[in-house]
Short mmCIF file of C-alpha atoms and ligand atoms in Angstrom, two decimals:
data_model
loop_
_atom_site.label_atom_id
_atom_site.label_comp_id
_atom_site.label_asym_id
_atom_site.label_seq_id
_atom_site.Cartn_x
_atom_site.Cartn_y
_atom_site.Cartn_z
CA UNK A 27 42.18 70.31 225.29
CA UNK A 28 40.97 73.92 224.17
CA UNK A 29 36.95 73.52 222.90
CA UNK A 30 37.78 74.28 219.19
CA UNK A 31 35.09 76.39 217.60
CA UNK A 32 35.37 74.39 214.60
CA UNK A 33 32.16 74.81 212.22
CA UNK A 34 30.98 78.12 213.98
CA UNK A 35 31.79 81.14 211.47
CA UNK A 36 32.92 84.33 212.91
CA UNK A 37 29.29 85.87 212.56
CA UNK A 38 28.13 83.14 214.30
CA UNK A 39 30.53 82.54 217.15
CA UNK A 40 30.60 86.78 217.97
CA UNK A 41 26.36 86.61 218.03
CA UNK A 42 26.39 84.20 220.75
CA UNK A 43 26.09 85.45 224.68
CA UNK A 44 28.88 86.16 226.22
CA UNK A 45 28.64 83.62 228.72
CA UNK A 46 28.35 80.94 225.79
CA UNK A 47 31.64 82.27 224.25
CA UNK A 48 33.63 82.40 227.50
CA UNK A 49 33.16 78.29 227.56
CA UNK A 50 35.38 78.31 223.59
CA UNK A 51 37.92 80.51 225.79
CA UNK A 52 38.48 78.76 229.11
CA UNK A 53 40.86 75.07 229.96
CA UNK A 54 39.46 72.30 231.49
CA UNK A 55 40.54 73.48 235.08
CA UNK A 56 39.30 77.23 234.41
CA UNK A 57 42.28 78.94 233.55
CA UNK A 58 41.55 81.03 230.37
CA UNK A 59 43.23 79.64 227.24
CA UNK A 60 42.59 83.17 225.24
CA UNK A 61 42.39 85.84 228.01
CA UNK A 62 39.78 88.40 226.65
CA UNK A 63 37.38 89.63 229.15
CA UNK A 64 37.23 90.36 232.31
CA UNK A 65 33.99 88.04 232.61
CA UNK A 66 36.41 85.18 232.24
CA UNK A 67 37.43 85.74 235.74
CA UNK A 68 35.35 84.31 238.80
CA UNK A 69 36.21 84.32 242.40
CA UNK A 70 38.19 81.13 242.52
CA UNK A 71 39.93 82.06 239.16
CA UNK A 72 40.54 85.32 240.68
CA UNK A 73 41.66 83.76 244.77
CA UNK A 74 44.21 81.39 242.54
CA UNK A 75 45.85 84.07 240.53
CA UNK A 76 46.08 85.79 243.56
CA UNK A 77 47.81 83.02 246.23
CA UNK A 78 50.04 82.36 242.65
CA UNK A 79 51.19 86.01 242.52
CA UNK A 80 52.00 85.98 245.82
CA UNK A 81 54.01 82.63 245.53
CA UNK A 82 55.84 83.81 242.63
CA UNK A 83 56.78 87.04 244.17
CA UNK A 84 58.26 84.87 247.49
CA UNK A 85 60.16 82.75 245.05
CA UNK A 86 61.75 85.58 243.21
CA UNK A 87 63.37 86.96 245.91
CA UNK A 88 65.96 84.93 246.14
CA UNK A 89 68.74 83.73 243.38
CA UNK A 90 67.39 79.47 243.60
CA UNK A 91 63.79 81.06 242.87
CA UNK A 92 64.59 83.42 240.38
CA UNK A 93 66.30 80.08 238.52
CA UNK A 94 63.44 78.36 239.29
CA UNK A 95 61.14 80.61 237.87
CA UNK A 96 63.21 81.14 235.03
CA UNK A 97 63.08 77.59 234.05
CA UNK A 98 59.31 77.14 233.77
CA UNK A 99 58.83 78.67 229.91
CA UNK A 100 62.36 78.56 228.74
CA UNK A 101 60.93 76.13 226.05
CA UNK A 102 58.12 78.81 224.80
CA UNK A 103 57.97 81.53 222.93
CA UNK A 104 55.83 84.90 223.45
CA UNK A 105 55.02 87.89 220.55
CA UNK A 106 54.33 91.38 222.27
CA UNK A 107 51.69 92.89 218.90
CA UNK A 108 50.97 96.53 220.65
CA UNK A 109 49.51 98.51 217.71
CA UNK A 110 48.60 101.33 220.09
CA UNK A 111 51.39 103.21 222.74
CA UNK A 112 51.96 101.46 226.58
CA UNK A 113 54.66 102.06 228.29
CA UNK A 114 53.17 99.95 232.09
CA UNK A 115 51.59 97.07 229.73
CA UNK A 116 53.96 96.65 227.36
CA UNK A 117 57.13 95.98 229.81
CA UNK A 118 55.11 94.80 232.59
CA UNK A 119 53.88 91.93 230.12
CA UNK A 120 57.58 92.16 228.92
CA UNK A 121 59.08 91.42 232.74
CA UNK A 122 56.90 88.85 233.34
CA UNK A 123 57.80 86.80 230.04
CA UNK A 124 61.82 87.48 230.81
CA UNK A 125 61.00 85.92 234.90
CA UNK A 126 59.54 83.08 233.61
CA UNK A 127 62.24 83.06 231.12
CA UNK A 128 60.57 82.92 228.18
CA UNK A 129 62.18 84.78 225.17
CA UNK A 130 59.79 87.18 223.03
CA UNK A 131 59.64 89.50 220.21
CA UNK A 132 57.66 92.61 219.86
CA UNK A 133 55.80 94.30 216.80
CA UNK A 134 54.54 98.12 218.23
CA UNK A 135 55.43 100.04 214.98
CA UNK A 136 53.02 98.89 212.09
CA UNK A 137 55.38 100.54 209.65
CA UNK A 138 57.99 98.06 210.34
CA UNK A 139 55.33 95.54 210.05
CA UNK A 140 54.22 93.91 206.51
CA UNK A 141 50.77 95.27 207.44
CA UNK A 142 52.43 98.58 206.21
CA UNK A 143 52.55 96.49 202.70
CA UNK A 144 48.70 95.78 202.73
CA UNK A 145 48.88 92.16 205.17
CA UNK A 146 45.39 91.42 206.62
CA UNK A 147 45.67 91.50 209.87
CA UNK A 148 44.69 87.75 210.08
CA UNK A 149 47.60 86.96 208.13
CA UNK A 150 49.94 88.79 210.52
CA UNK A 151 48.83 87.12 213.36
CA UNK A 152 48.78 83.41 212.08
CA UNK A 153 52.08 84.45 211.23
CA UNK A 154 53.52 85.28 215.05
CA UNK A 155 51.88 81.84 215.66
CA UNK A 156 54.24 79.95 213.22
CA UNK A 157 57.25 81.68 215.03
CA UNK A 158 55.69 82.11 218.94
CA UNK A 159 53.34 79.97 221.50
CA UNK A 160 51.79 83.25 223.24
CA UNK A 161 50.74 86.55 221.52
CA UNK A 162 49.74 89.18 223.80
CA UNK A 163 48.17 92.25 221.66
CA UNK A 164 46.91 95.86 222.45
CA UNK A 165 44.95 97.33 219.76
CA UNK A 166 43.02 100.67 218.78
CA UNK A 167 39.70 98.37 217.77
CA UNK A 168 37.60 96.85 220.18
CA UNK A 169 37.29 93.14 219.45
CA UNK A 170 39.98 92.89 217.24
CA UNK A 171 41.62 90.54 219.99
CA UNK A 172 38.55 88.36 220.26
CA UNK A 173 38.43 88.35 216.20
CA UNK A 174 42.15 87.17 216.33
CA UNK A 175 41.73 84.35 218.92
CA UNK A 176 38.77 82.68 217.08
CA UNK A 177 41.08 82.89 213.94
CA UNK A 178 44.08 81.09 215.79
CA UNK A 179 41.46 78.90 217.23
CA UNK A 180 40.45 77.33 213.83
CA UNK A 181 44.17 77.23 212.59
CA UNK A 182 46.75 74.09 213.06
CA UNK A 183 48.12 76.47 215.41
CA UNK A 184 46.04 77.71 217.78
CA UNK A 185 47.80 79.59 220.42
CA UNK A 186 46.86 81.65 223.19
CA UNK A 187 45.97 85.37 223.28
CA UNK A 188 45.74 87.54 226.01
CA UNK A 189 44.30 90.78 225.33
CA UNK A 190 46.38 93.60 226.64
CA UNK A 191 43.74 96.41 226.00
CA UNK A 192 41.16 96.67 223.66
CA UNK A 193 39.89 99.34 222.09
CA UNK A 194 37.20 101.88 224.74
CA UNK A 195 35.77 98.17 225.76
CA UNK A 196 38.09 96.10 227.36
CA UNK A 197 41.62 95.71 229.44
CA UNK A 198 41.33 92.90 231.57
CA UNK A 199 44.70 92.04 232.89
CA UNK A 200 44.68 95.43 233.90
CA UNK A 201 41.21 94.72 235.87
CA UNK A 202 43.84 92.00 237.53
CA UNK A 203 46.17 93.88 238.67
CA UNK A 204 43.40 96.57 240.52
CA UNK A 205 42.00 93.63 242.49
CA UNK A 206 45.06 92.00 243.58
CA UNK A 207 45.89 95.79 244.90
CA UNK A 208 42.77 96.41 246.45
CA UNK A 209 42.94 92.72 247.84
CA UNK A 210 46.43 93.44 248.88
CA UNK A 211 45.27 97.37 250.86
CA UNK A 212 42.35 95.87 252.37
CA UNK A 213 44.47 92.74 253.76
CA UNK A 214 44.09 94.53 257.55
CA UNK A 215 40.62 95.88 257.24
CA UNK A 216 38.53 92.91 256.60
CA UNK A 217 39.25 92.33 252.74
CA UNK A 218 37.39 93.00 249.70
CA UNK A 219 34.31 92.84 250.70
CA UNK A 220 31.15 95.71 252.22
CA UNK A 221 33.89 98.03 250.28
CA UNK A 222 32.75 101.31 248.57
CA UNK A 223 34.96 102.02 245.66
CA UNK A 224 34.76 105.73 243.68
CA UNK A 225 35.61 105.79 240.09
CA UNK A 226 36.63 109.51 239.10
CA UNK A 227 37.08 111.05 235.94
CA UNK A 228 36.69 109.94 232.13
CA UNK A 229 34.63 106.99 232.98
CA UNK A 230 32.79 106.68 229.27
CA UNK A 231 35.96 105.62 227.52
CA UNK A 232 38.20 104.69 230.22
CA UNK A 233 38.24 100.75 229.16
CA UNK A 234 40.16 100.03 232.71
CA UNK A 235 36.68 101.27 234.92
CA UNK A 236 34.76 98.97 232.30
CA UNK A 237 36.68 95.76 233.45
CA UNK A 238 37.15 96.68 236.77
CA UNK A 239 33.79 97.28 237.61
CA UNK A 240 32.53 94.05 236.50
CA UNK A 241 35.41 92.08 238.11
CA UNK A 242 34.14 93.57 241.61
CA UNK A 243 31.08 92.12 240.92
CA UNK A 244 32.79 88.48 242.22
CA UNK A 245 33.30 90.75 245.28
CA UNK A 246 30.22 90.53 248.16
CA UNK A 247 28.69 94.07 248.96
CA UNK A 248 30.98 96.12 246.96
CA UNK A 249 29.02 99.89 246.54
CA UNK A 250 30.66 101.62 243.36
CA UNK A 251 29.86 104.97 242.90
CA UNK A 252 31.18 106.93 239.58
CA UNK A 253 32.22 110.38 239.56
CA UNK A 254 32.38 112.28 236.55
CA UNK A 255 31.52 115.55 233.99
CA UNK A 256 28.07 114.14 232.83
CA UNK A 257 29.35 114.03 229.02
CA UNK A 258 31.81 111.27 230.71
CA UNK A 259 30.15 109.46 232.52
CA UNK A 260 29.97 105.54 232.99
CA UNK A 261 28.19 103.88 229.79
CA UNK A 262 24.84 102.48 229.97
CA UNK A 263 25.76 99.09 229.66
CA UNK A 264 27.79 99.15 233.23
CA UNK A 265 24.88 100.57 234.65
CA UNK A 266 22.39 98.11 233.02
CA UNK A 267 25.13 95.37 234.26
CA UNK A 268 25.10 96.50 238.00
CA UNK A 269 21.15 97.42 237.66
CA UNK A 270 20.79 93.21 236.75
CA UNK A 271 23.13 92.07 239.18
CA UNK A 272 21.58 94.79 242.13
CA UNK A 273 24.79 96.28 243.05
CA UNK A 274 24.69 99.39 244.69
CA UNK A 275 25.94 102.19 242.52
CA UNK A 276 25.21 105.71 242.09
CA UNK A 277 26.33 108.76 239.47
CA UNK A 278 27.19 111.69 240.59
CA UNK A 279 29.49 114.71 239.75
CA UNK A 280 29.79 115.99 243.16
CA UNK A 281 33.45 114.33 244.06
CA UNK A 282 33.85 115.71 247.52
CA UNK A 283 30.68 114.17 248.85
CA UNK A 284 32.02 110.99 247.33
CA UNK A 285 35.56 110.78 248.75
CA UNK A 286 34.71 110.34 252.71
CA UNK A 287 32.85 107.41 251.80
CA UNK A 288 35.09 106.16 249.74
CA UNK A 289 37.73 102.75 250.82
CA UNK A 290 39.56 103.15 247.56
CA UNK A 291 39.17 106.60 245.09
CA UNK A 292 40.11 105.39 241.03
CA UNK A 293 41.40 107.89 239.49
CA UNK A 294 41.39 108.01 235.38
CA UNK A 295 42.62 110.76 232.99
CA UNK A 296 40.82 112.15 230.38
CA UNK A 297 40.99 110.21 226.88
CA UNK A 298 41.12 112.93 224.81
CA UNK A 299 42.89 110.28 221.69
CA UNK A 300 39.00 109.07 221.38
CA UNK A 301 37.51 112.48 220.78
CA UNK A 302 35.26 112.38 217.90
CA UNK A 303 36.17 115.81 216.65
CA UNK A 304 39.27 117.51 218.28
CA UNK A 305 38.97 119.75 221.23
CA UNK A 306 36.00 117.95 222.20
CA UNK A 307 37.35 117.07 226.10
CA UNK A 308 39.06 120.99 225.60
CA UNK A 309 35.44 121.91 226.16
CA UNK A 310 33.92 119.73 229.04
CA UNK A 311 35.17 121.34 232.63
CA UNK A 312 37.00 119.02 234.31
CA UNK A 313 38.68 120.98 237.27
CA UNK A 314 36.29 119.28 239.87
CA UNK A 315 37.45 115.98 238.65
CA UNK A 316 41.18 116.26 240.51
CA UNK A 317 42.80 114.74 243.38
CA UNK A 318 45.19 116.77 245.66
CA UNK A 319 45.51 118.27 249.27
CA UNK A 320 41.89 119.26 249.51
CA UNK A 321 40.78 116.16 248.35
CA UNK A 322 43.63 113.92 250.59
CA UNK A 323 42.15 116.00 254.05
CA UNK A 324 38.58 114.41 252.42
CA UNK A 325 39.63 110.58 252.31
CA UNK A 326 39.15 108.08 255.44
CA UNK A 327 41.96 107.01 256.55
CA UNK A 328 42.43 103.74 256.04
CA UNK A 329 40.93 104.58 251.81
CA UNK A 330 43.19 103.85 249.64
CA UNK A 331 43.98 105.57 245.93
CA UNK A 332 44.56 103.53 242.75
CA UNK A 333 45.13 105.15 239.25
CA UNK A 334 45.63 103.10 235.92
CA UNK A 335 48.42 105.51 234.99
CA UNK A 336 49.28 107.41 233.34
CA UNK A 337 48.02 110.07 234.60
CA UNK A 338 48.25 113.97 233.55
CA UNK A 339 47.56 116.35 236.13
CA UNK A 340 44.41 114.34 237.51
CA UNK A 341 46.32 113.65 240.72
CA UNK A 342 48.65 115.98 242.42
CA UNK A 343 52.15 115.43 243.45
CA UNK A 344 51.83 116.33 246.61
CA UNK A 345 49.54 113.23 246.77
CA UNK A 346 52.78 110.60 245.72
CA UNK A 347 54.00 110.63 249.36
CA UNK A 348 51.10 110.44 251.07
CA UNK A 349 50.47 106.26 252.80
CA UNK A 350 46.93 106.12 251.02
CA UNK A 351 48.37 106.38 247.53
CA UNK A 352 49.08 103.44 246.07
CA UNK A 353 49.40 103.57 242.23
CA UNK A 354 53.31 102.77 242.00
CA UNK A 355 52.79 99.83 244.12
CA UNK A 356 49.83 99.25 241.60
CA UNK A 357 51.94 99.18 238.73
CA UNK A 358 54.64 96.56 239.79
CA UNK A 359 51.92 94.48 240.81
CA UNK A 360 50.45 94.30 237.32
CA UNK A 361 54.11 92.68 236.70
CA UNK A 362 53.35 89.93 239.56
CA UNK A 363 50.34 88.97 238.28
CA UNK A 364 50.75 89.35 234.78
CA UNK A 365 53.34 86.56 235.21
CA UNK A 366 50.93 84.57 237.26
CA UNK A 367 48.83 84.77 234.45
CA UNK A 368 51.03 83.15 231.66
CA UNK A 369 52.38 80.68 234.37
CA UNK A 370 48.77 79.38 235.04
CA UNK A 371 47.72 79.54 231.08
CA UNK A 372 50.79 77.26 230.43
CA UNK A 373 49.78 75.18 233.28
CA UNK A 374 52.99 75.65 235.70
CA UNK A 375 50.76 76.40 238.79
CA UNK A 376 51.44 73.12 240.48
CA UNK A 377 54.80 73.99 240.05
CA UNK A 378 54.94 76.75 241.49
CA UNK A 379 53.27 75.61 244.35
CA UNK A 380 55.82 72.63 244.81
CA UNK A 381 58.55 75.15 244.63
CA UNK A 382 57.09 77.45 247.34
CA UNK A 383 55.78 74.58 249.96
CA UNK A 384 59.17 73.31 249.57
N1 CP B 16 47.57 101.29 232.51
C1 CP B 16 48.03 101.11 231.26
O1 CP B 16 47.45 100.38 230.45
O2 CP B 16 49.17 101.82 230.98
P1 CP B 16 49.94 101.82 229.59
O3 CP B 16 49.01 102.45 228.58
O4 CP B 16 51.19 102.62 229.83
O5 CP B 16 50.21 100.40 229.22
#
């Protein structure tokens, strides 16, 4: 039974430490009820999800499994709210709900939403909860995902929420999906672990390097170092986080001393749709920031490179074929796991582990 955060008022509830808030969030076993942050996620959350993806993705290869797997959430319902563009999210999330066979609906245009006639935003989602058991929402506004779970929380119907990207702060199923890739390229060379991992480009507002970085935190001896134009680089509160927890980090904007050092180069574009006033990126020089040949004759051999998507003209081409990049393989992993997350909030884990011993 969820821990109801009945008699706490929203000022109240959002005041409290994170840590104290993550307990209103979480199941009895640790699976997150409302997925919100990436702090929800330890290293056994994070090893479970994990050995599940890679279950599910067994089972699905053949026709029995994919019935099997299509069985598990026939009887639920999910609601895909993306008030701000995806393309990778949105039908990743969308996959995973059709392999576990659970239908959905979507809401991305707010103009075809009764919003556009003045709804509160509160009212919209309590109403996707009288029609769906699941809403999975991307929004422009940071915290408006944590706002809408404590609302559902205090309502006769009080549904999960995953957050699908929030705002500059948060996008922690995306944060998922990095680790189970870097868990997956470092399989033959001693796992995640004594790792150094190099952040590149618009790390300020990139909200993917935010929840990555403290997921690798669960991680022993991971060095991150962070790349970028100084007017874009990392926020203080990462650094305050790592300072606290004495990871190794270090800024820098000199990328080719970073990249031979590097076991897996993150790549991010430049989020020019949060300038303040417009041109604003126009103006910072950015050139240096790049991935291509030069930078591919730079990187260790066994390093591997990982990019959110999408991407502009950040990474080269040329670099697609290359053995070391590994962003496409990145992307239909977020599908794997994104499934193993809604399997494991609606409990079917055990199920899925029957299925796959058996
Ligand atoms: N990585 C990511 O969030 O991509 P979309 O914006 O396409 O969903």
């Amino acid at each position: 039974m969820l821990k109801r955060i009945c008699g706490l008022g929203w000022e109240v509830y959002q005041a409290l430490p994170l840590d104290e808030k993550i307990t209103y969030l979480m199941q009895p076993d640790g699976t997150p009820f409302h997925t919100l942050f990436a702090q929800q996620f330890g290293l056994d959350l994070l090893t479970r999800l994990a050995t599940l993806t890679n279950e599910i993705r067994a089972i699905s290869k053949s026709k029995n499994g994919t019935e099997f797997l299509r069985s598990l959430l026939a009887h639920k319902r999910a609601m895909l709210y993306f008030s701000q563009p995806s393309s990778r999210t949105f039908l990743s999330f969308l996959s995973a709900c059709q392999i576990l066979g659970m239908p959905s609906g979507e809401v991305r245009d707010m103009a075809t939403s009764s919003e556009f006639k003045g709804e509160s935003r509160e009212d919209s989602v309590r109403t996707f909860s009288s029609y769906f058991d699941l809403i999975i929402m991307r929004t422009q506004e940071k915290g408006l995902a944590e706002q809408m779970a404590w609302v559902l929380s205090n309502s006769d119907r009080p549904i999960p929420i995953i957050n699908a990207g929030s705002g500059q702060d948060q996008h922690p199923t995306q944060a998922l999906l990095d680790i189970y890739t870097l868990l997956r390229s470092f399989e033959r060379t001693g796992g995640l672990r004594d790792k150094t991992i190099v952040f590149c480009g618009d790390l300020l507002r990139g909200r993917t390097v935010r929840s990555l970085s403290n997921l690798l935190l669960n991680y022993p001896n991971i060095r991150q170092i962070f790349v970028a134009p100084q007017p874009l680089q990392v926020g203080a509160d990462i650094q305050m986080m790592l300072k606290e927890r004495n990871i190794q980090f270090e800024l820098t904007d000199h990328f080719h001393r970073a990249i031979p050092q590097a076991d897996a180069v993150y790549m991010t574009r430049i989020q020019d749709e949060w300038d303040a006033t417009k041109g604003e990126s126009a103006r910072i020089d950015t050139s240096r920031f790049t991935f291509g040949a030069d930078e591919l004759a730079l990187l260790p051999k066994d390093a591997v490179i990982l990019h959110p998507l999408p991407r502009r003209d950040e990474i080269d081409t040329v670099v697609d074929s290359d053995p070391r990049a590994m962003y496409w393989r990145q992307m239909r992993n977020g599908m794997w796991i994104r499934t193993a997350l809604i399997a494991a909030t609606f409990r079917c884990e055990h199920q899925v582990h029957a299925y796959y011993r058996n």
